[in-house]
Amino acid sequence: MAELSRISPAFRELWARHDVFNRPEGWKSIRHPLVGELTLDFFLLQAVDSEHLRLLIYSPRSNSGTAKKIERLLAFEE
């Protein structure tokens, strides 16, 4: 955050406002028909001044093998 704050006045201003609240996080397990079980960490960020503006971030859970399975799925698209 320090580097972004240093090089971007816009980021520095937004970060200082802290317009994010209610950050639920956890993990979710889903079954994909081609690669099987995927285990994902998730983070939900919501803007303070808009109940409809949300950012949901999913990422492969460490040491779950999910990242390699996602790579295989992406290879199917090529």
PDB file of C-alpha atoms in Angstrom:
ATOM      1  CA  MET A   1       0.000   0.000   0.000  1.00  0.00           C
ATOM      2  CA  ALA A   2       2.872   2.346   0.729  1.00  0.00           C
ATOM      3  CA  GLU A   3       4.197   2.221  -2.831  1.00  0.00           C
ATOM      4  CA  LEU A   4       0.753   2.774  -4.364  1.00  0.00           C
ATOM      5  CA  SER A   5       0.125   5.665  -1.967  1.00  0.00           C
ATOM      6  CA  ARG A   6       3.466   7.204  -2.888  1.00  0.00           C
ATOM      7  CA  ILE A   7       2.991   7.059  -6.671  1.00  0.00           C
ATOM      8  CA  SER A   8      -0.762   7.652  -6.951  1.00  0.00           C
ATOM      9  CA  PRO A   9      -2.461  10.666  -5.381  1.00  0.00           C
ATOM     10  CA  ALA A  10      -5.865   9.202  -6.328  1.00  0.00           C
ATOM     11  CA  PHE A  11      -5.107   5.914  -4.556  1.00  0.00           C
ATOM     12  CA  ARG A  12      -3.725   7.775  -1.529  1.00  0.00           C
ATOM     13  CA  GLU A  13      -6.964   9.789  -1.233  1.00  0.00           C
ATOM     14  CA  LEU A  14      -9.254   6.761  -1.641  1.00  0.00           C
ATOM     15  CA  TRP A  15      -7.218   4.637   0.777  1.00  0.00           C
ATOM     16  CA  ALA A  16      -7.336   7.381   3.421  1.00  0.00           C
ATOM     17  CA  ARG A  17     -11.157   7.519   3.195  1.00  0.00           C
ATOM     18  CA  HIS A  18     -11.561   3.808   4.046  1.00  0.00           C
ATOM     19  CA  ASP A  19     -14.890   3.613   2.188  1.00  0.00           C
ATOM     20  CA  VAL A  20     -15.059  -0.140   2.639  1.00  0.00           C
ATOM     21  CA  PHE A  21     -16.811  -2.038   5.404  1.00  0.00           C
ATOM     22  CA  ASN A  22     -18.254  -5.446   6.216  1.00  0.00           C
ATOM     23  CA  ARG A  23     -15.488  -7.558   4.779  1.00  0.00           C
ATOM     24  CA  PRO A  24     -16.718 -11.106   5.101  1.00  0.00           C
ATOM     25  CA  GLU A  25     -14.129 -13.650   4.155  1.00  0.00           C
ATOM     26  CA  GLY A  26     -13.774 -17.376   4.204  1.00  0.00           C
ATOM     27  CA  TRP A  27     -13.507 -20.291   1.848  1.00  0.00           C
ATOM     28  CA  LYS A  28     -15.848 -22.119  -0.454  1.00  0.00           C
ATOM     29  CA  SER A  29     -15.648 -25.553  -1.959  1.00  0.00           C
ATOM     30  CA  ILE A  30     -17.335 -26.282  -5.293  1.00  0.00           C
ATOM     31  CA  ARG A  31     -17.372 -29.303  -7.583  1.00  0.00           C
ATOM     32  CA  HIS A  32     -16.639 -28.754 -11.241  1.00  0.00           C
ATOM     33  CA  PRO A  33     -17.717 -31.517 -13.653  1.00  0.00           C
ATOM     34  CA  LEU A  34     -14.364 -31.605 -15.476  1.00  0.00           C
ATOM     35  CA  VAL A  35     -11.768 -31.140 -12.731  1.00  0.00           C
ATOM     36  CA  GLY A  36     -13.571 -32.044  -9.517  1.00  0.00           C
ATOM     37  CA  GLU A  37     -13.271 -30.252  -6.197  1.00  0.00           C
ATOM     38  CA  LEU A  38     -12.127 -26.610  -6.203  1.00  0.00           C
ATOM     39  CA  THR A  39     -11.352 -24.897  -2.904  1.00  0.00           C
ATOM     40  CA  LEU A  40     -11.391 -21.104  -3.057  1.00  0.00           C
ATOM     41  CA  ASP A  41     -10.735 -18.365  -0.523  1.00  0.00           C
ATOM     42  CA  PHE A  42     -13.080 -15.414  -0.874  1.00  0.00           C
ATOM     43  CA  PHE A  43     -13.174 -11.805   0.238  1.00  0.00           C
ATOM     44  CA  LEU A  44     -16.173  -9.485  -0.095  1.00  0.00           C
ATOM     45  CA  LEU A  45     -15.641  -5.726  -0.071  1.00  0.00           C
ATOM     46  CA  GLN A  46     -18.548  -3.288  -0.082  1.00  0.00           C
ATOM     47  CA  ALA A  47     -18.442   0.490  -0.575  1.00  0.00           C
ATOM     48  CA  VAL A  48     -19.803   2.456   2.378  1.00  0.00           C
ATOM     49  CA  ASP A  49     -21.928   4.838   0.322  1.00  0.00           C
ATOM     50  CA  SER A  50     -23.508   2.205  -1.961  1.00  0.00           C
ATOM     51  CA  GLU A  51     -25.216  -0.943  -0.753  1.00  0.00           C
ATOM     52  CA  HIS A  52     -25.197  -2.249  -4.338  1.00  0.00           C
ATOM     53  CA  LEU A  53     -21.498  -1.753  -5.087  1.00  0.00           C
ATOM     54  CA  ARG A  54     -19.539  -4.852  -4.062  1.00  0.00           C
ATOM     55  CA  LEU A  55     -16.349  -6.562  -5.079  1.00  0.00           C
ATOM     56  CA  LEU A  56     -16.146 -10.316  -4.571  1.00  0.00           C
ATOM     57  CA  ILE A  57     -12.688 -11.826  -4.936  1.00  0.00           C
ATOM     58  CA  TYR A  58     -12.032 -15.551  -5.260  1.00  0.00           C
ATOM     59  CA  SER A  59      -8.554 -17.078  -5.271  1.00  0.00           C
ATOM     60  CA  PRO A  60      -7.320 -20.664  -5.148  1.00  0.00           C
ATOM     61  CA  ARG A  61      -6.710 -21.832  -1.599  1.00  0.00           C
ATOM     62  CA  SER A  62      -3.045 -22.478  -0.825  1.00  0.00           C
ATOM     63  CA  ASN A  63      -1.908 -26.102  -1.066  1.00  0.00           C
ATOM     64  CA  SER A  64      -5.320 -27.287  -2.279  1.00  0.00           C
ATOM     65  CA  GLY A  65      -4.356 -28.193  -5.850  1.00  0.00           C
ATOM     66  CA  THR A  66      -7.069 -25.809  -7.056  1.00  0.00           C
ATOM     67  CA  ALA A  67      -4.656 -23.527  -8.930  1.00  0.00           C
ATOM     68  CA  LYS A  68      -3.504 -26.416 -11.136  1.00  0.00           C
ATOM     69  CA  LYS A  69      -7.105 -27.459 -11.776  1.00  0.00           C
ATOM     70  CA  ILE A  70      -7.986 -23.908 -12.840  1.00  0.00           C
ATOM     71  CA  GLU A  71      -4.989 -23.919 -15.201  1.00  0.00           C
ATOM     72  CA  ARG A  72      -6.359 -27.130 -16.734  1.00  0.00           C
ATOM     73  CA  LEU A  73      -9.772 -25.489 -17.182  1.00  0.00           C
ATOM     74  CA  LEU A  74      -8.200 -22.484 -18.890  1.00  0.00           C
ATOM     75  CA  ALA A  75      -6.344 -24.844 -21.234  1.00  0.00           C
ATOM     76  CA  PHE A  76      -9.717 -26.290 -22.362  1.00  0.00           C
ATOM     77  CA  GLU A  77     -10.674 -22.853 -23.726  1.00  0.00           C
ATOM     78  CA  GLU A  78      -7.686 -22.639 -26.081  1.00  0.00           C
TER      79      GLU A  78
END
